[in-house]
CSV table of C-alpha atoms in Angstrom, one decimal:
chain,number,residue,atom,x,y,z
C,1,MET,CA,67.7,-19.0,152.8
C,2,THR,CA,67.0,-22.5,154.0
C,3,ARG,CA,66.1,-25.3,151.6
C,4,THR,CA,63.9,-28.2,152.5
C,5,VAL,CA,63.2,-31.3,150.4
C,6,ILE,CA,60.2,-33.6,151.0
C,7,GLU,CA,60.4,-36.9,149.2
C,8,GLY,CA,58.4,-40.1,149.0
C,9,ALA,CA,55.0,-38.8,149.9
C,10,TYR,CA,51.8,-39.1,147.9
C,11,VAL,CA,51.6,-35.5,146.6
C,12,ALA,CA,48.2,-34.0,145.8
C,13,THR,CA,49.1,-30.7,144.1
C,14,VAL,CA,45.5,-29.4,143.7
C,15,ASP,CA,46.8,-27.5,140.6
C,16,SER,CA,44.4,-26.6,137.8
C,17,VAL,CA,44.3,-30.1,136.4
C,18,GLY,CA,44.5,-32.0,139.8
C,19,THR,CA,48.0,-33.4,139.3
C,20,GLU,CA,49.0,-36.2,141.8
C,21,HIS,CA,52.3,-37.9,142.3
C,22,PRO,CA,52.1,-41.3,144.0
C,23,ARG,CA,55.7,-41.0,145.2
C,24,GLY,CA,56.6,-37.4,144.7
C,25,HIS,CA,58.8,-34.6,145.9
C,26,VAL,CA,58.4,-30.9,146.8
C,27,VAL,CA,61.4,-28.6,147.3
C,28,ILE,CA,61.1,-25.4,149.3
C,29,ASP,CA,63.6,-22.6,149.2
C,30,GLY,CA,63.0,-20.0,151.9
C,31,SER,CA,59.3,-19.1,151.7
C,32,ARG,CA,58.7,-20.4,148.2
C,33,ILE,CA,58.1,-23.7,146.5
C,34,VAL,CA,60.7,-24.2,143.8
C,35,ALA,CA,60.1,-27.7,142.5
C,36,VAL,CA,57.2,-30.3,142.5
C,37,GLY,CA,57.2,-33.7,140.7
C,38,GLU,CA,57.3,-37.5,140.7
C,39,GLY,CA,60.2,-39.4,142.1
C,40,SER,CA,63.3,-37.9,143.7
C,41,ALA,CA,64.0,-34.2,143.7
C,42,PRO,CA,66.5,-32.8,141.2
C,43,SER,CA,70.0,-33.3,142.6
C,44,GLU,CA,71.0,-29.7,141.9
C,45,LEU,CA,68.3,-28.6,144.3
C,46,THR,CA,69.2,-30.9,147.2
C,47,GLU,CA,72.7,-29.9,148.2
C,48,GLY,CA,72.8,-28.7,151.8
C,49,ALA,CA,69.0,-29.1,152.2
C,50,THR,CA,67.0,-30.4,155.1
C,51,TRP,CA,65.4,-33.6,154.1
C,52,ILE,CA,62.0,-34.9,155.2
C,53,ASP,CA,61.0,-38.5,154.6
C,54,GLY,CA,57.5,-38.4,153.2
C,55,THR,CA,57.1,-42.2,152.9
C,56,GLY,CA,53.7,-43.3,154.3
C,57,HIS,CA,52.4,-39.7,154.1
C,58,LEU,CA,50.0,-37.6,152.1
C,59,LEU,CA,51.2,-34.1,151.1
C,60,THR,CA,48.7,-31.4,150.3
C,61,PRO,CA,48.5,-27.7,150.2
C,62,GLY,CA,47.9,-26.2,153.7
C,63,LEU,CA,44.2,-25.9,154.4
C,64,VAL,CA,42.6,-22.4,154.2
C,65,ASN,CA,39.9,-21.4,156.8
C,66,THR,CA,37.7,-18.8,155.3
C,67,HIS,CA,35.5,-18.0,158.3
C,68,HIS,CA,36.0,-18.1,162.0
C,69,HIS,CA,35.3,-16.2,165.2
C,70,LEU,CA,38.4,-17.0,167.2
C,71,TYR,CA,37.2,-15.3,170.4
C,72,GLN,CA,34.4,-17.7,170.7
C,73,TRP,CA,36.9,-20.4,171.9
C,74,LEU,CA,36.1,-18.9,175.3
C,75,THR,CA,32.3,-19.6,175.2
C,76,ARG,CA,32.1,-23.2,174.0
C,77,GLY,CA,29.4,-25.6,175.2
C,78,ILE,CA,26.7,-22.9,175.8
C,79,ALA,CA,23.2,-22.9,174.3
C,80,GLN,CA,23.8,-26.3,172.9
C,81,ASP,CA,20.3,-26.9,171.6
C,82,SER,CA,19.4,-23.5,170.1
C,83,ILE,CA,19.0,-22.1,166.6
C,84,LEU,CA,21.1,-19.2,165.5
C,85,PHE,CA,19.0,-16.3,166.8
C,86,ASP,CA,18.4,-17.8,170.2
C,87,TRP,CA,22.0,-18.9,170.5
C,88,LEU,CA,23.1,-15.3,169.7
C,89,VAL,CA,20.8,-13.8,172.3
C,90,ALA,CA,22.2,-16.2,174.9
C,91,LEU,CA,25.8,-15.3,174.1
C,92,TYR,CA,25.8,-11.6,173.4
C,93,PRO,CA,26.0,-10.7,177.1
C,94,SER,CA,29.2,-12.7,177.6
C,95,TRP,CA,30.8,-11.4,174.3
C,96,SER,CA,30.1,-7.8,175.3
C,97,ARG,CA,32.5,-8.3,178.2
C,98,ILE,CA,35.6,-9.4,176.2
C,99,ASP,CA,38.8,-7.4,176.0
C,100,ALA,CA,42.1,-7.7,174.1
C,101,GLY,CA,43.7,-10.0,176.7
C,102,LEU,CA,40.9,-12.4,176.8
C,103,VAL,CA,40.6,-12.5,173.0
C,104,ARG,CA,44.3,-13.1,172.6
C,105,ALA,CA,44.1,-16.1,174.9
C,106,GLY,CA,41.0,-17.5,173.1
C,107,ALA,CA,42.5,-16.8,169.6
C,108,ALA,CA,45.7,-18.7,170.6
C,109,GLY,CA,43.7,-21.7,171.7
C,110,ALA,CA,41.5,-21.7,168.6
C,111,MET,CA,44.4,-21.2,166.2
C,112,SER,CA,46.4,-24.0,167.9
C,113,VAL,CA,43.6,-26.5,167.1
C,114,LEU,CA,43.4,-25.2,163.6
C,115,ALA,CA,47.1,-25.7,163.0
C,116,ARG,CA,47.0,-29.2,164.4
C,117,SER,CA,44.3,-30.0,161.9
C,118,GLY,CA,46.2,-28.9,158.9
C,119,CYS,CA,45.2,-25.2,158.6
C,120,THR,CA,47.9,-22.7,157.4
C,121,THR,CA,45.7,-19.7,156.7
C,122,VAL,CA,43.0,-18.3,159.1
C,123,ALA,CA,40.3,-15.8,158.2
C,124,ASP,CA,38.8,-14.4,161.4
C,125,HIS,CA,35.6,-12.3,161.6
C,126,HIS,CA,35.6,-10.2,164.7
C,127,TYR,CA,32.8,-7.8,165.2
C,128,VAL,CA,32.4,-7.3,169.0
C,129,PHE,CA,34.4,-4.3,170.3
C,130,PRO,CA,33.2,-3.3,173.8
C,131,GLN,CA,34.2,0.2,174.9
C,132,GLY,CA,37.6,0.3,176.6
C,133,SER,CA,38.4,-3.3,175.5
C,134,GLY,CA,41.9,-2.4,174.0
C,135,ASP,CA,43.5,-3.5,170.8
C,136,ILE,CA,41.5,-6.7,170.1
C,137,LEU,CA,42.8,-7.1,166.5
C,138,GLY,CA,46.3,-6.6,167.7
C,139,GLY,CA,45.9,-9.4,170.2
C,140,ILE,CA,44.6,-11.8,167.5
C,141,ILE,CA,47.5,-10.8,165.2
C,142,ASP,CA,50.0,-11.3,168.0
C,143,ALA,CA,48.7,-14.8,168.8
C,144,GLY,CA,48.8,-15.7,165.1
C,145,SER,CA,52.4,-14.4,164.7
C,146,GLU,CA,53.5,-16.4,167.7
C,147,LEU,CA,52.0,-19.6,166.3
C,148,GLY,CA,53.3,-18.8,162.8
C,149,LEU,CA,50.0,-18.9,160.9
C,150,ARG,CA,49.0,-16.7,157.9
C,151,LEU,CA,46.1,-14.4,158.9
C,152,HIS,CA,43.2,-12.6,157.3
C,153,VAL,CA,41.7,-10.6,160.1
C,154,THR,CA,38.6,-8.5,159.6
C,155,ARG,CA,37.4,-5.4,161.4
C,156,GLY,CA,33.8,-6.3,161.9
C,157,SER,CA,31.1,-4.2,163.4
C,158,MET,CA,27.4,-4.0,164.6
C,159,ASP,CA,25.4,-0.7,164.8
C,160,LEU,CA,21.8,-2.0,164.7
C,161,GLY,CA,20.8,-2.6,168.3
C,162,GLU,CA,17.6,-4.1,169.7
C,163,SER,CA,15.9,-0.8,170.2
C,164,ASP,CA,16.2,0.0,166.5
C,165,GLY,CA,14.9,-3.4,165.4
C,166,GLY,CA,18.2,-5.4,165.3
C,167,LEU,CA,19.0,-8.6,167.1
C,168,PRO,CA,22.1,-7.5,169.3
C,169,PRO,CA,21.4,-5.7,172.6
C,170,ASP,CA,22.1,-2.0,172.5
C,171,PHE,CA,25.1,-2.4,174.8
C,172,ALA,CA,26.9,-4.6,172.2
C,173,VAL,CA,26.8,-2.2,169.2
C,174,GLU,CA,28.8,0.8,168.1
C,175,THR,CA,27.8,4.0,166.2
C,176,THR,CA,28.1,3.9,162.5
C,177,ASP,CA,30.8,6.6,162.3
C,178,ALA,CA,32.9,4.9,165.0
C,179,ALA,CA,32.7,1.6,163.2
C,180,LEU,CA,33.8,3.1,159.9
C,181,GLN,CA,36.7,5.0,161.5
C,182,ALA,CA,37.9,2.0,163.4
C,183,SER,CA,37.8,-0.1,160.2
C,184,ALA,CA,39.9,2.5,158.3
C,185,ASP,CA,42.4,2.6,161.2
C,186,ALA,CA,42.7,-1.2,161.3
C,187,VAL,CA,43.6,-1.3,157.6
C,188,ALA,CA,46.1,1.5,158.0
C,189,ARG,CA,47.8,-0.2,161.0
C,190,TYR,CA,47.8,-3.9,160.1
C,191,HIS,CA,47.1,-4.6,156.4
C,192,ASN,CA,50.0,-5.9,154.3
C,193,PRO,CA,49.0,-6.4,150.6
C,194,GLY,CA,52.3,-8.0,149.6
C,195,PHE,CA,52.6,-11.4,147.9
C,196,ASP,CA,54.0,-13.1,151.0
C,197,SER,CA,51.9,-11.2,153.5
C,198,MET,CA,51.3,-12.9,156.8
C,199,VAL,CA,48.5,-10.4,157.8
C,200,ARG,CA,45.8,-8.9,155.6
C,201,VAL,CA,42.7,-7.0,156.8
C,202,ALA,CA,39.2,-7.0,155.5
C,203,ILE,CA,36.2,-4.8,156.4
C,204,ALA,CA,33.3,-6.9,157.7
C,205,PRO,CA,30.0,-5.5,159.1
C,206,CYS,CA,28.4,-8.5,160.8
C,207,SER,CA,25.1,-9.3,159.2
C,208,PRO,CA,21.8,-7.8,157.8
C,209,PHE,CA,20.1,-8.2,161.2
C,210,SER,CA,22.8,-6.5,163.2
C,211,VAL,CA,24.0,-3.7,160.9
C,212,THR,CA,22.3,-0.7,159.4
C,213,SER,CA,22.0,-0.1,155.7
C,214,ASP,CA,24.1,3.0,156.1
C,215,LEU,CA,27.0,1.0,157.6
C,216,LEU,CA,26.8,-1.7,154.9
C,217,ARG,CA,26.8,0.9,152.1
C,218,GLU,CA,29.6,3.1,153.5
C,219,ALA,CA,31.7,0.1,154.5
C,220,ALA,CA,31.6,-1.1,150.8
C,221,VAL,CA,32.7,2.3,149.6
C,222,LEU,CA,35.5,2.5,152.3
C,223,ALA,CA,36.9,-1.0,151.5
C,224,ARG,CA,37.1,-0.3,147.8
C,225,ASP,CA,38.7,3.1,148.4
C,226,LEU,CA,41.3,1.3,150.6
C,227,GLY,CA,41.7,-1.7,148.3
C,228,VAL,CA,40.7,-4.4,150.8
C,229,ARG,CA,38.1,-7.1,150.7
C,230,LEU,CA,34.6,-7.2,152.2
C,231,HIS,CA,33.1,-10.0,154.4
C,232,THR,CA,29.8,-10.6,156.1
C,233,HIS,CA,27.3,-13.3,157.0
C,234,GLY,CA,24.6,-14.0,154.4
C,235,SER,CA,21.6,-16.2,153.9
C,236,GLU,CA,22.4,-18.3,156.9
C,237,THR,CA,18.9,-19.1,158.3
C,238,VAL,CA,15.3,-19.0,157.3
C,239,GLU,CA,14.9,-16.5,160.2
C,240,GLU,CA,17.4,-14.1,158.4
C,241,GLU,CA,15.4,-14.6,155.2
C,242,ALA,CA,12.2,-13.6,157.0
C,243,PHE,CA,13.9,-10.6,158.7
C,244,CYS,CA,15.1,-9.2,155.3
C,245,HIS,CA,11.8,-9.6,153.6
C,246,GLU,CA,9.9,-8.0,156.5
C,247,ARG,CA,12.3,-5.1,157.0
C,248,PHE,CA,13.6,-4.5,153.4
C,249,GLY,CA,11.0,-6.1,151.2
C,250,MET,CA,13.6,-8.4,149.6
C,251,GLY,CA,15.8,-11.4,150.4
C,252,PRO,CA,19.3,-11.1,151.7
C,253,THR,CA,21.1,-11.4,148.3
C,254,ASP,CA,19.0,-8.7,146.6
C,255,TYR,CA,19.3,-6.5,149.8
C,256,LEU,CA,23.1,-6.8,149.9
C,257,GLU,CA,23.4,-6.3,146.2
C,258,SER,CA,21.5,-3.0,146.5
C,259,LEU,CA,24.1,-1.8,148.9
C,260,GLY,CA,27.1,-2.7,146.8
C,261,TRP,CA,27.8,-6.0,148.4
C,262,LEU,CA,28.2,-8.4,145.5
C,263,GLY,CA,31.6,-8.6,143.7
C,264,ASP,CA,34.8,-10.5,143.3
C,265,ASP,CA,36.2,-8.6,146.4
C,266,VAL,CA,33.4,-9.9,148.6
C,267,TRP,CA,32.9,-13.2,150.4
C,268,MET,CA,30.0,-14.2,152.6
C,269,ALA,CA,29.7,-16.8,155.3
C,270,HIS,CA,27.2,-19.7,155.2
C,271,CYS,CA,24.9,-19.0,152.3
C,272,VAL,CA,22.8,-22.0,153.3
C,273,HIS,CA,19.6,-20.6,151.7
C,274,LEU,CA,20.8,-19.4,148.3
C,275,ASP,CA,18.2,-20.1,145.7
C,276,GLU,CA,18.8,-20.3,142.0
C,277,HIS,CA,18.3,-16.6,141.6
C,278,SER,CA,20.9,-15.8,144.2
C,279,ILE,CA,23.3,-18.4,142.9
C,280,SER,CA,23.2,-16.8,139.5
C,281,LYS,CA,24.0,-13.4,141.0
C,282,PHE,CA,26.9,-14.7,143.0
C,283,ALA,CA,28.3,-16.5,139.9
C,284,ALA,CA,27.9,-13.5,137.7
C,285,THR,CA,29.8,-11.2,140.1
C,286,GLY,CA,32.4,-13.6,141.5
C,287,THR,CA,31.2,-13.3,145.0
C,288,GLY,CA,32.7,-15.9,147.3
C,289,VAL,CA,31.2,-18.3,149.9
C,290,ALA,CA,32.6,-19.6,153.2
C,291,HIS,CA,31.0,-23.1,153.7
C,292,CYS,CA,30.7,-24.0,157.3
C,293,PRO,CA,29.0,-27.5,157.4
C,294,SER,CA,29.5,-28.4,161.1
C,295,SER,CA,28.3,-25.1,162.5
C,296,ASN,CA,25.3,-25.1,160.1
C,297,ALA,CA,24.4,-28.5,161.4
C,298,ARG,CA,25.0,-27.6,165.1
C,299,LEU,CA,22.6,-24.7,164.8
C,300,ALA,CA,20.2,-26.6,162.5
C,301,ALA,CA,20.5,-24.0,159.8
C,302,GLY,CA,20.5,-26.4,156.9
C,303,ILE,CA,22.9,-27.7,154.2
C,304,ALA,CA,24.3,-25.1,151.8
C,305,PRO,CA,23.8,-25.9,148.1
C,306,ILE,CA,27.6,-26.3,147.5
C,307,VAL,CA,27.2,-28.6,144.5
C,308,GLU,CA,25.1,-26.1,142.7
C,309,MET,CA,27.5,-23.2,143.6
C,310,LEU,CA,30.5,-25.1,142.4
C,311,ALA,CA,28.7,-26.0,139.1
C,312,ALA,CA,28.0,-22.3,138.6
C,313,GLY,CA,31.7,-21.4,139.1
C,314,ILE,CA,31.2,-19.6,142.5
C,315,PRO,CA,34.5,-19.5,144.6
C,316,VAL,CA,33.8,-21.7,147.6
C,317,GLY,CA,36.0,-22.3,150.6
C,318,LEU,CA,35.6,-24.1,153.9
C,319,GLY,CA,35.1,-22.5,157.3
C,320,VAL,CA,35.0,-23.7,160.9
C,321,ASP,CA,32.9,-20.8,162.1
C,322,GLY,CA,33.1,-19.8,165.8
C,323,ALA,CA,34.0,-22.5,168.3
C,324,ALA,CA,30.8,-21.6,170.2
C,325,SER,CA,28.9,-23.2,167.4
C,326,ASN,CA,31.5,-25.8,166.4
C,327,GLU,CA,33.2,-26.9,169.5
C,328,SER,CA,35.6,-29.1,167.5
C,329,GLY,CA,37.5,-26.1,166.1
C,330,GLN,CA,39.3,-28.4,163.6
C,331,LEU,CA,39.4,-27.5,159.9
C,332,GLY,CA,40.6,-30.9,158.7
C,333,THR,CA,37.4,-32.6,159.9
C,334,GLU,CA,35.3,-30.1,157.8
C,335,ILE,CA,36.5,-31.8,154.6
C,336,ARG,CA,34.8,-35.1,155.6
C,337,ASN,CA,31.7,-33.3,157.0
C,338,SER,CA,31.2,-31.3,153.9
C,339,LEU,CA,31.6,-34.3,151.7
C,340,LEU,CA,29.1,-36.4,153.6
C,341,MET,CA,26.5,-33.6,154.1
C,342,ASN,CA,26.5,-32.5,150.5
C,343,ARG,CA,26.1,-36.1,149.3
C,344,LEU,CA,23.1,-36.3,151.7
C,345,ARG,CA,21.7,-33.2,150.0
C,346,SER,CA,22.6,-33.9,146.4
C,347,GLY,CA,23.5,-37.6,145.9
C,348,ALA,CA,26.4,-40.0,146.2
C,349,ASP,CA,27.9,-39.0,142.8
C,350,SER,CA,27.3,-35.3,143.1
C,351,ILE,CA,30.7,-34.4,144.8
C,352,THR,CA,34.0,-36.2,145.3
C,353,GLY,CA,36.6,-36.1,148.0
C,354,ARG,CA,39.0,-34.4,145.6
C,355,ASP,CA,36.3,-31.8,145.0
C,356,VAL,CA,36.1,-30.9,148.7
C,357,LEU,CA,39.9,-31.0,149.1
C,358,ARG,CA,40.0,-28.4,146.4
C,359,VAL,CA,37.4,-26.3,148.2
C,360,ALA,CA,39.5,-26.6,151.4
C,361,THR,CA,42.7,-25.4,149.6
C,362,MET,CA,42.5,-23.6,146.3
C,363,GLY,CA,38.8,-22.7,146.8
C,364,GLY,CA,39.7,-20.9,150.0
C,365,ALA,CA,42.6,-19.2,148.3
C,366,ARG,CA,40.2,-17.9,145.6
C,367,VAL,CA,37.7,-16.7,148.3
C,368,LEU,CA,40.4,-14.7,150.0
C,369,GLY,CA,41.8,-13.4,146.7
C,370,ARG,CA,45.1,-15.3,147.1
C,371,GLN,CA,44.9,-17.9,144.4
C,372,ASP,CA,48.2,-16.8,142.9
C,373,GLU,CA,50.0,-17.2,146.2
C,374,ILE,CA,48.6,-20.2,148.1
C,375,GLY,CA,46.1,-23.1,147.7
C,376,SER,CA,48.2,-25.4,145.5
C,377,LEU,CA,51.6,-27.0,145.4
C,378,GLU,CA,53.3,-25.3,142.4
C,379,PRO,CA,56.7,-23.7,141.8
C,380,GLY,CA,56.6,-20.0,142.6
C,381,LYS,CA,53.9,-20.3,145.2
C,382,LEU,CA,54.3,-19.7,148.9
C,383,ALA,CA,55.4,-22.8,150.9
C,384,ASP,CA,52.2,-23.5,152.9
C,385,LEU,CA,52.0,-27.3,153.1
C,386,ALA,CA,50.4,-30.1,155.2
C,387,LEU,CA,52.1,-33.5,155.5
C,388,TRP,CA,49.6,-36.1,156.8
C,389,ARG,CA,50.6,-39.4,158.3
C,390,ILE,CA,48.6,-42.2,156.6
C,391,ASP,CA,50.6,-45.3,157.5
C,392,ASP,CA,49.2,-45.6,161.0
C,393,VAL,CA,46.6,-48.1,162.2
C,394,GLU,CA,43.7,-45.8,161.1
C,395,HIS,CA,44.8,-45.6,157.5
C,396,ALA,CA,47.4,-48.2,156.6
C,397,GLY,CA,46.4,-50.1,153.5
C,398,ILE,CA,43.7,-47.7,152.4
C,399,ALA,CA,43.2,-48.0,148.6
C,400,ASP,CA,43.3,-44.3,147.9
C,401,PRO,CA,45.6,-42.1,150.0
C,402,LEU,CA,43.3,-39.1,149.6
C,403,ALA,CA,40.4,-41.0,151.1
C,404,ALA,CA,42.4,-41.2,154.3
C,405,LEU,CA,41.8,-37.4,154.6
C,406,THR,CA,38.4,-37.0,152.9
C,407,LEU,CA,36.6,-40.0,154.2
C,408,GLY,CA,38.7,-41.5,157.1
C,409,ALA,CA,39.5,-40.3,160.5
C,410,MET,CA,41.5,-37.1,160.3
C,411,PRO,CA,45.2,-38.1,160.0
C,412,THR,CA,47.9,-36.8,162.2
C,413,VAL,CA,49.7,-33.7,160.9
C,414,ALA,CA,53.3,-34.9,160.7
C,415,GLN,CA,54.5,-31.5,159.4
C,416,LEU,CA,52.7,-28.2,158.9
C,417,ILE,CA,54.8,-25.7,157.1
C,418,VAL,CA,53.7,-22.0,156.7
C,419,ASN,CA,55.8,-19.6,154.7
C,420,GLY,CA,58.6,-22.2,154.7
C,421,GLU,CA,58.7,-22.5,158.5
C,422,THR,CA,57.5,-25.6,160.4
C,423,VAL,CA,54.7,-24.8,162.9
C,424,VAL,CA,53.5,-28.3,163.7
C,425,GLU,CA,55.6,-31.5,163.9
C,426,GLN,CA,54.2,-35.0,164.7
C,427,GLY,CA,50.9,-33.4,165.7
C,428,GLU,CA,52.4,-31.0,168.2
C,429,LEU,CA,52.9,-27.3,167.9
C,430,SER,CA,56.6,-26.6,167.4
C,431,ARG,CA,56.9,-22.9,168.2
C,432,VAL,CA,54.9,-22.6,171.4
C,433,ASP,CA,54.0,-24.6,174.5
C,434,GLN,CA,50.5,-25.9,173.7
C,435,ARG,CA,49.9,-26.9,177.4
C,436,GLU,CA,50.5,-23.2,178.4
C,437,ILE,CA,48.1,-22.1,175.6
C,438,ALA,CA,45.5,-24.5,177.0
C,439,ARG,CA,45.9,-23.2,180.5
C,440,ALA,CA,45.7,-19.6,179.4
C,441,ALA,CA,42.5,-20.3,177.4
C,442,ALA,CA,40.9,-22.1,180.3
C,443,THR,CA,41.7,-19.2,182.7
C,444,ALA,CA,40.4,-16.7,180.2
C,445,ALA,CA,37.1,-18.6,179.8
C,446,ARG,CA,36.6,-18.7,183.6
C,447,ASP,CA,37.4,-15.0,183.8
C,448,LEU,CA,34.9,-14.2,181.1
C,449,ALA,CA,32.2,-16.3,182.7
C,450,ALA,CA,32.8,-14.5,186.0
C,451,ARG,CA,32.3,-11.2,184.4
C-alpha cells in the first residue's frame, strides 16, 4: 500500500463539529485516511511516504455531485431561452438517437470537467435508452473508471409517452415491464455495495410527467427488494405542480408518497417548489434532495428553499444537472452559486459558505447513503480529497481561506485524490489525455446532431 502525506494546507475537515486546521496534515494509507490534525504529521506515519506540500492551499473533502445527466454534454447550447417543458420537447428528438458509444464520449467529457472542479463522486441519472443502443450504463461506467472517479449510476426510465398524456414523445419511452427488467439487470451486473465501492447503482424512473404510476410503484418495490436506492425528479417547476394536480388530484410530494417514494433510501432532484407541508414530509422520512442552483436558474424554475430544508434536517447535496441546462458542467462553481442564490431568497445571514461546503461534501454523502465512507476528512474514511490552490493572484491574501472557494473565483485544483489515487494534478487530468477526450466529445456531438 502506498502512503501519502499532505502537510501545510488549511484543512477543512467538514466533520460533525466543523473542525479546521490552519496549518494541518492529512495522511493517506492506500485508499483510507489514517490521520488528520494540526501541524506536522506523526513521524511514525511518514517513513517512505510520498509528500505533498500543501502550503498556500485549502484542503477539503472531495465534492459530491448528487445529480447529473452526463450524456447531455453532447447537446449543450440548445433551447437557451426555454423553460423546462419546452426545453425537453426541443431535446427529446436528439436524445432518442443516442447510443452507448456516443454516451461514453459525452460522459467522459462531462466527468473530466467535474473532476477538474473538485468532484470525486458523480451520481448520474440516465433515463433514455433507445432500442438497439447498446450497453449505455456500461459506457458511462467505463469512462468513469478510466478517469478514476467514484460513480453512482442510475438505471432510469420513461414509460409515459405523449399519446398517454405524458411529456416525452412515444418513440422515446419503454414499456413498464422492460424498464423494470432492465433496472434489475443493471443492479445485478454493476452494483457493488462494499465500503470502498467505486460503482453503485440506483433505480430512477424519470419524473411524474414521464412515468406511469405503475412503474413508480413497482420500481420502489424492486429497489427495496434489491437493497438499492431510489432517485427521481420532484417539484422542479410550477408546470410539474400543475400537471400533478390535474392528473392525480394532488401535488408531487403527496403523489410520490402514495407510491412509496418517500424514505431515507430516496433522493429527489431539484425540489424547487417544496412547501412547508412537503418539507415536513421529507424531514420526517429522511428523503434527500439534490440542489441544482445553476440549472434551476438557466431554466427559470426558481430557487429551492434550501435554508428551510437544512433547518428541518433534510439531507441536501449539490448537483450540476445535465450540461444541456448547465453548460458550465463544473461542480465547484455550484458552491458559490448556491450560497448567493439562497441569500437572495432568504437573507444575507441565512446561510454561510461553510454551510454550503458541507452541502457539497457531507450533505452529498448523506444523500447517497455514504456518510460513513466519504464526505469528510476523518481517519477511517475513504481518501477522496480536493487540494485547492489559494496563493495565486485570484486569492492571495484573502482573509478566510474557505471564502476563496465559497465566494471567490473557483480555485485551481492542485490535487484531486479519489480512493487514494491522484486523478487531477495542477488542474490537469492525470490519468487520461483531456485533449483527446475533448476531441472525442466534439465528434460525438456532431455525429448526434447529424442523426
